[in-house]
PDB file of C-alpha atoms in Angstrom:
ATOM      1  CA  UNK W   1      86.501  74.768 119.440  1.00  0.00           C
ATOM      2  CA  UNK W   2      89.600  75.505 120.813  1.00  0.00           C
ATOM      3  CA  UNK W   3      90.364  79.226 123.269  1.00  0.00           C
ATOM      4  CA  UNK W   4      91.982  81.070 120.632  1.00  0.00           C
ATOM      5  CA  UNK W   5      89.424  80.058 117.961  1.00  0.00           C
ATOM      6  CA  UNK W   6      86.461  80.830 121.035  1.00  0.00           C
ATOM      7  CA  UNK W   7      88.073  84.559 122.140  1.00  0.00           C
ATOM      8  CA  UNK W   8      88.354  85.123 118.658  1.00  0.00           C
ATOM      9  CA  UNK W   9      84.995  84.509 116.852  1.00  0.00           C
ATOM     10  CA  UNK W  10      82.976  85.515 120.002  1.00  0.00           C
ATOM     11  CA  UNK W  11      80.887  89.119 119.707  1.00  0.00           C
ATOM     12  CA  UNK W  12      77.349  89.596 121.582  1.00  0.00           C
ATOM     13  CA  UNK W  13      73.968  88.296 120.435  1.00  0.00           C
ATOM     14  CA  UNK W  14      71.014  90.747 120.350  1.00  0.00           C
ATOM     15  CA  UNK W  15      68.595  88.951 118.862  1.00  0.00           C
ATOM     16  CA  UNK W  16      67.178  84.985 120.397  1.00  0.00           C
ATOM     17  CA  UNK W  17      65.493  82.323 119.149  1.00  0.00           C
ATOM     18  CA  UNK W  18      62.738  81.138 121.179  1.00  0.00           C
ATOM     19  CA  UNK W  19      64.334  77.867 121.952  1.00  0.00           C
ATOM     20  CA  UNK W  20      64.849  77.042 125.742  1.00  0.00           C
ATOM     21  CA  UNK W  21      68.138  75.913 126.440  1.00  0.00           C
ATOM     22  CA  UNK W  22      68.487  72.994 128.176  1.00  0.00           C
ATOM     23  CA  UNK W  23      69.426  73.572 132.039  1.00  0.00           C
ATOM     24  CA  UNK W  24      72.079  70.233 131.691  1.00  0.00           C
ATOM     25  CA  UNK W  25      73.737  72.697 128.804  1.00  0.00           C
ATOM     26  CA  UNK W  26      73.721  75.476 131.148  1.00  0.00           C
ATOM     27  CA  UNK W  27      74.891  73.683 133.881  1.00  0.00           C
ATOM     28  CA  UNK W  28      77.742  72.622 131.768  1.00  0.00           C
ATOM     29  CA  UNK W  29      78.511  76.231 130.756  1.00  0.00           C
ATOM     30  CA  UNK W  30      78.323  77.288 134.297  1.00  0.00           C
ATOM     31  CA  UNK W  31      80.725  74.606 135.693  1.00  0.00           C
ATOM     32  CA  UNK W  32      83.288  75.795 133.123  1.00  0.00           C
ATOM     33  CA  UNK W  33      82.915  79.126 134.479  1.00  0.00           C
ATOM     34  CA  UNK W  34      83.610  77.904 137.921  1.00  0.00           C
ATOM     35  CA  UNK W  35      87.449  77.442 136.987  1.00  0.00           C
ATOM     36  CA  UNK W  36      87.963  80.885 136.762  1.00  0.00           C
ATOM     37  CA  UNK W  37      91.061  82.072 139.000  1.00  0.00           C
ATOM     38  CA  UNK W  38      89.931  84.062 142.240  1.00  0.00           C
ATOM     39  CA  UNK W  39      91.543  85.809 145.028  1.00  0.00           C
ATOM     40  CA  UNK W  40      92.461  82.964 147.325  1.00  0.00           C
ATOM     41  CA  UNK W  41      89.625  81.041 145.750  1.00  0.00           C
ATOM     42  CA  UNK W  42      87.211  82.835 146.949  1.00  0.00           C
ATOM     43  CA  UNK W  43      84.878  82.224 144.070  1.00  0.00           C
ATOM     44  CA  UNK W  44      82.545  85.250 145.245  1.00  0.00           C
ATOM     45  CA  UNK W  45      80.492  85.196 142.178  1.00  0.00           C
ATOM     46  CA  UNK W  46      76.952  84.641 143.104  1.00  0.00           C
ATOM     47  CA  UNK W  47      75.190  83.744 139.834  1.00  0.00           C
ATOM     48  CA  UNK W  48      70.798  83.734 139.647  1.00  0.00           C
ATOM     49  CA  UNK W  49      69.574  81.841 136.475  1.00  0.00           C
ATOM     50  CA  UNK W  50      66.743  83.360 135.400  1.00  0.00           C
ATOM     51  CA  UNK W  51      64.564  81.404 132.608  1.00  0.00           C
ATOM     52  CA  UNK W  52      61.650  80.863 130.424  1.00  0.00           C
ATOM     53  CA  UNK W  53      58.391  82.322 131.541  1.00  0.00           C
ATOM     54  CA  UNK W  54      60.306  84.094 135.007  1.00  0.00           C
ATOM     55  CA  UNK W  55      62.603  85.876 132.657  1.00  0.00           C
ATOM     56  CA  UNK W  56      59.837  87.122 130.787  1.00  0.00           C
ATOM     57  CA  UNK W  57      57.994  88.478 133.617  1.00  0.00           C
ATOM     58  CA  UNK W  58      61.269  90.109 135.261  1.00  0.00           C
ATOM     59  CA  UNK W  59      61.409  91.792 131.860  1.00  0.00           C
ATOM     60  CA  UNK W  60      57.863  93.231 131.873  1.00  0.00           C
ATOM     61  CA  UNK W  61      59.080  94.434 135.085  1.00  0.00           C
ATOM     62  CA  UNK W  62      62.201  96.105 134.183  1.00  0.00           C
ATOM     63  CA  UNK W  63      60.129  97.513 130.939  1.00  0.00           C
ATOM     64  CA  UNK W  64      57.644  99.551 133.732  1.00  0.00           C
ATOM     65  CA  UNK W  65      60.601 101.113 135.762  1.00  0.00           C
ATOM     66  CA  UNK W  66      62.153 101.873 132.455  1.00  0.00           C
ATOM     67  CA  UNK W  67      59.128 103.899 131.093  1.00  0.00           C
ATOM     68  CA  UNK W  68      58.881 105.565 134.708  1.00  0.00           C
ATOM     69  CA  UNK W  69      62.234 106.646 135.121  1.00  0.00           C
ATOM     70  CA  UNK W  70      63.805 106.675 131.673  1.00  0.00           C
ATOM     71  CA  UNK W  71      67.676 105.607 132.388  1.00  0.00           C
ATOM     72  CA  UNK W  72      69.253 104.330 129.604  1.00  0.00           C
ATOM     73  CA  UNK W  73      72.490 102.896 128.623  1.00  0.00           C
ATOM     74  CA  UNK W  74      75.646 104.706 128.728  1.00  0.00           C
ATOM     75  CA  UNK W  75      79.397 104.353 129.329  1.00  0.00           C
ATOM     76  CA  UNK W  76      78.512 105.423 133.293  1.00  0.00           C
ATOM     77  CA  UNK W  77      80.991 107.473 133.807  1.00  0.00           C
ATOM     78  CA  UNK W  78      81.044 111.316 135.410  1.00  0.00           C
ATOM     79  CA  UNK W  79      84.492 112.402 133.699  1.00  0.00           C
ATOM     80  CA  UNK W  80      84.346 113.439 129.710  1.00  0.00           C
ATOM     81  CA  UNK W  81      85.464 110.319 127.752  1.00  0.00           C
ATOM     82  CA  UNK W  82      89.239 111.292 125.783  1.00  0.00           C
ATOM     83  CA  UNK W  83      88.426 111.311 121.831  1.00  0.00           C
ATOM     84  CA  UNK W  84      90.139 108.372 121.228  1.00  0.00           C
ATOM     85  CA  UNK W  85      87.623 106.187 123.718  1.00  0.00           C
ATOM     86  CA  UNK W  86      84.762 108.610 121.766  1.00  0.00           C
ATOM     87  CA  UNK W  87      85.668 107.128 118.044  1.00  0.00           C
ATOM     88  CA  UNK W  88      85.131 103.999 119.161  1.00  0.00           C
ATOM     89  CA  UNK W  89      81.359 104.630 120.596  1.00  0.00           C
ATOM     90  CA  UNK W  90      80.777 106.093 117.626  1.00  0.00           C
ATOM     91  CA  UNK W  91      81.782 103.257 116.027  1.00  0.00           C
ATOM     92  CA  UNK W  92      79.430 100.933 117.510  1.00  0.00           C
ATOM     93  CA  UNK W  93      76.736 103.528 116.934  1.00  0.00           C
ATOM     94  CA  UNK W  94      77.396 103.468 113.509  1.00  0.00           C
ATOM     95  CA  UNK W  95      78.022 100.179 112.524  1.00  0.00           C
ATOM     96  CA  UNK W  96      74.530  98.611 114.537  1.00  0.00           C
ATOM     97  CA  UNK W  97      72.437 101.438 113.772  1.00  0.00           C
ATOM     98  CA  UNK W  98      71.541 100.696 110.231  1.00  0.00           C
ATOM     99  CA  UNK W  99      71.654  96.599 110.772  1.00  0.00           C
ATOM    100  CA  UNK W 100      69.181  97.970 113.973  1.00  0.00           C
ATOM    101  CA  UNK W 101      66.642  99.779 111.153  1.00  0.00           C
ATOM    102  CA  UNK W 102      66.505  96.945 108.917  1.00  0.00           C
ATOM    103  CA  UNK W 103      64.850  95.391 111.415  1.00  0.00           C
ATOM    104  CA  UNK W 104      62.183  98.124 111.682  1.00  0.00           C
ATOM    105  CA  UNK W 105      63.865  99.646 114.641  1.00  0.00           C
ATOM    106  CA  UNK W 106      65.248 102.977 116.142  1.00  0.00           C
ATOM    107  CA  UNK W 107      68.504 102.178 117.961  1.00  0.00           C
ATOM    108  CA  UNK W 108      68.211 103.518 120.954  1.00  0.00           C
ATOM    109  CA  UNK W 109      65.078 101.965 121.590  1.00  0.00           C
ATOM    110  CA  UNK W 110      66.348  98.704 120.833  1.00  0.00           C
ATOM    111  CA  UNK W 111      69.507  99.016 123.163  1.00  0.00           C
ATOM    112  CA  UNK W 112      67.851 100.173 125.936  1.00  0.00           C
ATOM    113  CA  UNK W 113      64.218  98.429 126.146  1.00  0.00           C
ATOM    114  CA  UNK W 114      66.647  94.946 124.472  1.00  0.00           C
ATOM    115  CA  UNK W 115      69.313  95.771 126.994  1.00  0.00           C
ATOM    116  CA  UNK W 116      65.465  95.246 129.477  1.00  0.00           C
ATOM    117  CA  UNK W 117      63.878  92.244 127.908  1.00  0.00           C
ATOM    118  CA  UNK W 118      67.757  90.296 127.694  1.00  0.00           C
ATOM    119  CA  UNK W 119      67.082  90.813 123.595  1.00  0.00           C
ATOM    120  CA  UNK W 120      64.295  87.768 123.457  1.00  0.00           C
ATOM    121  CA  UNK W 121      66.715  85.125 125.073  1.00  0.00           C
ATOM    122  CA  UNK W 122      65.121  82.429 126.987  1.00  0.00           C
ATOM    123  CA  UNK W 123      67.668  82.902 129.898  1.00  0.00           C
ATOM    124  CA  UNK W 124      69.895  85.342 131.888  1.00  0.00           C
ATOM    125  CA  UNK W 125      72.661  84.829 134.316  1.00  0.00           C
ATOM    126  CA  UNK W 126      72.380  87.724 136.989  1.00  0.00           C
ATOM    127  CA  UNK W 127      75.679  88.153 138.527  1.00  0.00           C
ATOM    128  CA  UNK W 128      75.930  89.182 142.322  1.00  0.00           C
ATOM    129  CA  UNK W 129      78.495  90.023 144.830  1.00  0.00           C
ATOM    130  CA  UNK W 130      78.022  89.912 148.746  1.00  0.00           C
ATOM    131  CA  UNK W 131      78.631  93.008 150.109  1.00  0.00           C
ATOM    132  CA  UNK W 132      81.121  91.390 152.646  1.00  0.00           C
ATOM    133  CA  UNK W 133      83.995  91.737 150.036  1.00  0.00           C
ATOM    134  CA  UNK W 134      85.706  94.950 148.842  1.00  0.00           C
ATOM    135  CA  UNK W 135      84.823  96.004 145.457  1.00  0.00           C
ATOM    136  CA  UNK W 136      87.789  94.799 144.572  1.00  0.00           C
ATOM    137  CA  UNK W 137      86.321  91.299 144.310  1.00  0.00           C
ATOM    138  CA  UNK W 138      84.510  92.382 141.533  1.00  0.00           C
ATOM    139  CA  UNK W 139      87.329  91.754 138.967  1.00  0.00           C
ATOM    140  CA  UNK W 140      87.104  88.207 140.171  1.00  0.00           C
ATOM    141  CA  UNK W 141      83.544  88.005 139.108  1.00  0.00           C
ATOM    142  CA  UNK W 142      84.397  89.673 135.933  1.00  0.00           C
ATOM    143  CA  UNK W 143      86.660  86.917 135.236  1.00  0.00           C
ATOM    144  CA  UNK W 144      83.900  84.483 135.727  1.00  0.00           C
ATOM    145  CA  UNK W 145      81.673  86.473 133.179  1.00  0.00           C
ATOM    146  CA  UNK W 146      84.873  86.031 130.935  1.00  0.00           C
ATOM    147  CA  UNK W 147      84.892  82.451 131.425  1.00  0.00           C
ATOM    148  CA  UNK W 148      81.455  82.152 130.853  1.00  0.00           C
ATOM    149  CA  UNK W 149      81.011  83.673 127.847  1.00  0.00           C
ATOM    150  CA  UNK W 150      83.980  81.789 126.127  1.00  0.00           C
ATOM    151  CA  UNK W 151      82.073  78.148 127.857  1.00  0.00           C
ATOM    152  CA  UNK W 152      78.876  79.480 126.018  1.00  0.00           C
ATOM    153  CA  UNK W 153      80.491  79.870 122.621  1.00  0.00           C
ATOM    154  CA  UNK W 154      82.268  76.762 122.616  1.00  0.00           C
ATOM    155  CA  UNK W 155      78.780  74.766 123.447  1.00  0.00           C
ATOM    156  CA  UNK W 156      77.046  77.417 120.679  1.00  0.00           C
ATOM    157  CA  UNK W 157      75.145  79.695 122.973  1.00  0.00           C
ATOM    158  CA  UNK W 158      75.064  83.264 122.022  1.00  0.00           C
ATOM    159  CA  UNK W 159      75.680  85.562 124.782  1.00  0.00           C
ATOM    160  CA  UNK W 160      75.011  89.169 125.591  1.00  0.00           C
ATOM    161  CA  UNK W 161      76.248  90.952 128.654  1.00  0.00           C
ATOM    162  CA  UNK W 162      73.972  93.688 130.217  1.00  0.00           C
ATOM    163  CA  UNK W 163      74.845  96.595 132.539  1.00  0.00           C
ATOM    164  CA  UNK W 164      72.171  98.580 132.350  1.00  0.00           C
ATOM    165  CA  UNK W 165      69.843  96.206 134.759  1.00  0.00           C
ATOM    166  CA  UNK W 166      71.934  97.752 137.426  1.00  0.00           C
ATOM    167  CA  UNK W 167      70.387 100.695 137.026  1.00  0.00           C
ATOM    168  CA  UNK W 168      67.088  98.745 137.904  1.00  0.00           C
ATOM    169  CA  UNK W 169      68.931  96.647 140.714  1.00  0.00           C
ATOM    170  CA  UNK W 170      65.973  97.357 143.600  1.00  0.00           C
ATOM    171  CA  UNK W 171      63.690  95.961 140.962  1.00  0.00           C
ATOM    172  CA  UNK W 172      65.224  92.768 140.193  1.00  0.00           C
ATOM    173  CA  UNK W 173      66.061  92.121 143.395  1.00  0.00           C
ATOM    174  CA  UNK W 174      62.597  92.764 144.809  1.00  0.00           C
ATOM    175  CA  UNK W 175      61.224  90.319 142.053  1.00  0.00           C
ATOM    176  CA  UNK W 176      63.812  87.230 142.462  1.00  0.00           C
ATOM    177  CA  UNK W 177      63.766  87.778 146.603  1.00  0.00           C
ATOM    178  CA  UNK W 178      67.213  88.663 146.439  1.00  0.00           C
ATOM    179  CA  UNK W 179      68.895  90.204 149.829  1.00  0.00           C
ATOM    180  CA  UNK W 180      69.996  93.466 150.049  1.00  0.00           C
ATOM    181  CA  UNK W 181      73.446  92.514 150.904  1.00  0.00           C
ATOM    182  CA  UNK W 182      74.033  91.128 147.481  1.00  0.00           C
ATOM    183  CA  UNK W 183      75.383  93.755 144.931  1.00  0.00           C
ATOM    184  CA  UNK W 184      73.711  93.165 141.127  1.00  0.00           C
ATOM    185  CA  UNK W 185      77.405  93.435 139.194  1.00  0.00           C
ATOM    186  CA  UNK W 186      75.932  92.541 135.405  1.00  0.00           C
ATOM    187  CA  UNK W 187      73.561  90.044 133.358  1.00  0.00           C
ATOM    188  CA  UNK W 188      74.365  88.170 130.944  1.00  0.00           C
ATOM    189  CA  UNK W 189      71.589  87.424 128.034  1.00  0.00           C
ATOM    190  CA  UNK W 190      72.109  83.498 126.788  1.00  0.00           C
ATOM    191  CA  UNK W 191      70.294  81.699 124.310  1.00  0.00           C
ATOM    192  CA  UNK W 192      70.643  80.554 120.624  1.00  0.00           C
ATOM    193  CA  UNK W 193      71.219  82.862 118.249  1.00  0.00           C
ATOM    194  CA  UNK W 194      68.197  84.499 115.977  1.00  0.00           C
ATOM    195  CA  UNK W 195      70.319  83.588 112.440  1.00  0.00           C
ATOM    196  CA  UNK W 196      68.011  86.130 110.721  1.00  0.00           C
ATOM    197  CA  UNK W 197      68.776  89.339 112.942  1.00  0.00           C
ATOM    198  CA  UNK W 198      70.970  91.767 110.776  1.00  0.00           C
ATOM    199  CA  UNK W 199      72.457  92.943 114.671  1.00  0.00           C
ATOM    200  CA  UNK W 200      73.529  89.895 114.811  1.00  0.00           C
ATOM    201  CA  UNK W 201      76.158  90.359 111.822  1.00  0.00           C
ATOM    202  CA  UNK W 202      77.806  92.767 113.702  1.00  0.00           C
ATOM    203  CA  UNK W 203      81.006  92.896 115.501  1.00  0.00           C
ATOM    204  CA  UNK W 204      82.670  95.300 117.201  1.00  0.00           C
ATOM    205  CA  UNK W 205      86.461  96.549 115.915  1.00  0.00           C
ATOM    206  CA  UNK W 206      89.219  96.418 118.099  1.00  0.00           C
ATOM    207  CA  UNK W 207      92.437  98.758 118.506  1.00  0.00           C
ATOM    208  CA  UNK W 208      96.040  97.625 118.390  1.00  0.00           C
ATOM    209  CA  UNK W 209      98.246  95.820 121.245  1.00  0.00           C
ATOM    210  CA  UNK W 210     100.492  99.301 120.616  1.00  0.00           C
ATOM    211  CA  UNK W 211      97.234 101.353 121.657  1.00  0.00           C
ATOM    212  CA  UNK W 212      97.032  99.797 124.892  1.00  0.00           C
ATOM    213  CA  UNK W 213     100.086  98.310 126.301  1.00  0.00           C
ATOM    214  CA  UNK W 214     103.257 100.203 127.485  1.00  0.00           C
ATOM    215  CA  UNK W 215     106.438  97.796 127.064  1.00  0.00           C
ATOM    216  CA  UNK W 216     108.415  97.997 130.089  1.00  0.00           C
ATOM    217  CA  UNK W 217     112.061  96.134 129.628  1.00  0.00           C
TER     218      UNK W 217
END
């Protein structure tokens, strides 16, 4: 599978087979992530696997804060969104919702307690930064996550990035003995895709070149 074929057939998993993947295949995945450009190669990306039966009981975890303190998942932001950035919310609200309820679920309750349990998947990257670098250095881990989730298609590994676990940082990083130093950036969910799960037919639209870039010659 070539880049162009990967970045274009690539849209998030939210439903997992049981299956363990193999930590050699992960490893693999990982490594290809590793070429991602950095700010003087920092590579600042610190990256916790998190698998099998330790995945599931971080989730039962993350499920009790989330009944205690209710925070769900939203585009975390204090400003009003512009219409435009509204329709296309919306859009993902309505296109998963009914795929969600063939399934025998609401929505919201399977974004936010899936967003918790990392949809079923046998494993979860949990992406850190050391506090040492400017949030700046955080677009360099975001181009990690970027390489990463291109590496995971091309091997056949469904992915799933998660931001609402950042919501429940003090939690996860209580359970995996993580310092307090280390900022919890995002997760990403990684496993084989469930063929069966309706969500899983769906992908998100995308607007136009002309709706985002401003030609400058």
């Amino acid at each position: 599978m070539d880049i162009l074929e990967a970045t274009g057939s690539r849209h998030s998993t939210r439903a997992f087979r049981d299956d363990p993947v193999p930590r050699e295949l992960l490893e693999q995945i990982l490594d290809a992530a590793s070429r991602a450009p950095s700010a003087m190669n920092l590579q600042p990306w610190e990256v916790h696997m998190v698998l099998g039966e330790e995945l599931k009981r971080l989730s039962r975890r993350l499920m009790r804060a989330f009944k205690e303190r209710q925070i769900t998942c939203g585009p975390g932001t204090g400003q009003p969104l512009p219409e435009q950035i509204k329709v296309r919310t919306r859009g993902v609200r309505d296109g998963m919702a009914p795929l969600v309820e063939q399934m025998g679920a609401d929505f919201g309750t399977y974004i936010n307690e899936g967003s918790l349990n990392f949809y079923g998947a046998p494993a979860a990257a949990l992406m850190f930064l050391d506090e040492l670098h400017p949030p700046e250095r955080a677009l360099d881990v975001g181009i990690f996550l970027a390489y990463l989730l291109l590496a995971a298609k091309s091997h056949g590994i469904g992915t799933c990035p998660i931001g609402l676990i950042t919501a429940y940082a003090d939690e996860i990083k209580d359970h995996l003995n993580v310092p307090e130093s280390k900022r919890l950036l995002i997760a990403v969910a990684m496993g084989l895709p469930d063929p069966g799960a309706p969500v899983n037919t769906f992908e998100s639209a995308r607007i136009a070149v002309t709706d985002f870039v401003r030609w400058v010659e």
